[in-house]
CSV table of C-alpha atoms in Angstrom, one decimal:
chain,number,residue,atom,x,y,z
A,8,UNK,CA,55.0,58.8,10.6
A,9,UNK,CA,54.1,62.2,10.6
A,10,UNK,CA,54.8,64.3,7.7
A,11,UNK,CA,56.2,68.1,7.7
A,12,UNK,CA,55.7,70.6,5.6
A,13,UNK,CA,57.6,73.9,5.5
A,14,UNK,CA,56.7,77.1,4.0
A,15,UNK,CA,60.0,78.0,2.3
A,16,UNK,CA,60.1,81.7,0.3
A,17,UNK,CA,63.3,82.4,-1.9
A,18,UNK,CA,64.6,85.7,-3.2
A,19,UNK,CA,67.0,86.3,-5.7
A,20,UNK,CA,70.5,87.0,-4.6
A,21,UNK,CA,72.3,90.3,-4.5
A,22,UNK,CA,75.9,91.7,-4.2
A,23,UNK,CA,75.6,91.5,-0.4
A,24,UNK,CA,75.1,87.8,-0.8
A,25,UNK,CA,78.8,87.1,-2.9
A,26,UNK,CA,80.8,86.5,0.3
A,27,UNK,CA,78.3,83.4,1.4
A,28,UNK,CA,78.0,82.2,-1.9
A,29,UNK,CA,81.9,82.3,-2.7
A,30,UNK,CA,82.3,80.2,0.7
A,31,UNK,CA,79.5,77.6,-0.2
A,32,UNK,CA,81.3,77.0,-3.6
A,33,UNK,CA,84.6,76.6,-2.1
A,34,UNK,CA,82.9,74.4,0.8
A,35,UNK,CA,81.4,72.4,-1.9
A,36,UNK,CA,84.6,72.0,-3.9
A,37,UNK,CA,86.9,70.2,-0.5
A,38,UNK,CA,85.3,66.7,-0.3
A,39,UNK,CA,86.4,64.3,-0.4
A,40,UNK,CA,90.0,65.1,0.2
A,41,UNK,CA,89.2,68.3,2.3
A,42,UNK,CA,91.2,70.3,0.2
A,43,UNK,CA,89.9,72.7,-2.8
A,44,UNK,CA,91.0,72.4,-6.7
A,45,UNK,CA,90.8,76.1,-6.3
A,46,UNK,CA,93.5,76.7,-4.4
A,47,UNK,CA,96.0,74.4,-6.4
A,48,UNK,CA,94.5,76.0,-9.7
A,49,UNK,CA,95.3,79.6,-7.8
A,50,UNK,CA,98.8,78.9,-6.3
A,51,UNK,CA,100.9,80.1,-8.6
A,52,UNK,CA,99.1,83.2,-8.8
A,53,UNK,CA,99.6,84.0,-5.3
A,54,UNK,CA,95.3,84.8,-5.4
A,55,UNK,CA,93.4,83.9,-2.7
A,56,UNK,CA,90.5,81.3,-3.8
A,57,UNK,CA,87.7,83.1,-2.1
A,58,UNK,CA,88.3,86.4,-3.7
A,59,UNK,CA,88.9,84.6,-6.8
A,60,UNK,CA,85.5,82.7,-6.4
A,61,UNK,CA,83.7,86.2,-5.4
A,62,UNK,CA,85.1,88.0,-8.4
A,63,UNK,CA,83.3,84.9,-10.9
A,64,UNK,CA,80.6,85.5,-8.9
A,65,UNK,CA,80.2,89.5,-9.7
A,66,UNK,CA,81.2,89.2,-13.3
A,67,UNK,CA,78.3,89.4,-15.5
């Protein structure tokens, strides 16, 4: 077996960066039903989840 090794560099993330991030956490929250607490928790609000997500994400 041959082994592979990658030469990964990281940054820190910025403000440009919320939209992605706000999608992966909403991504990440779907399985297993494929449907995300977020928007349940949001309903009544009439807020959309991913602008919700991306407005945790900005707040210091």
């Amino acid at each position: 077996m041959k082994t592979v090794q990658a030469n990964l560099q990281t940054r820190k993330a910025t403000i440009s960066d919320i939209p992605f991030l706000a999608k992966i956490h909403y991504e990440a929250t779907l399985p297993p039903t494929n449907h995300c607490f977020w928007d349940d928790f949001l309903q009544e609000t009439h807020t959309n989840s991913l602008q919700f997500i991306a407005a945790m994400l900005q707040a210091e």
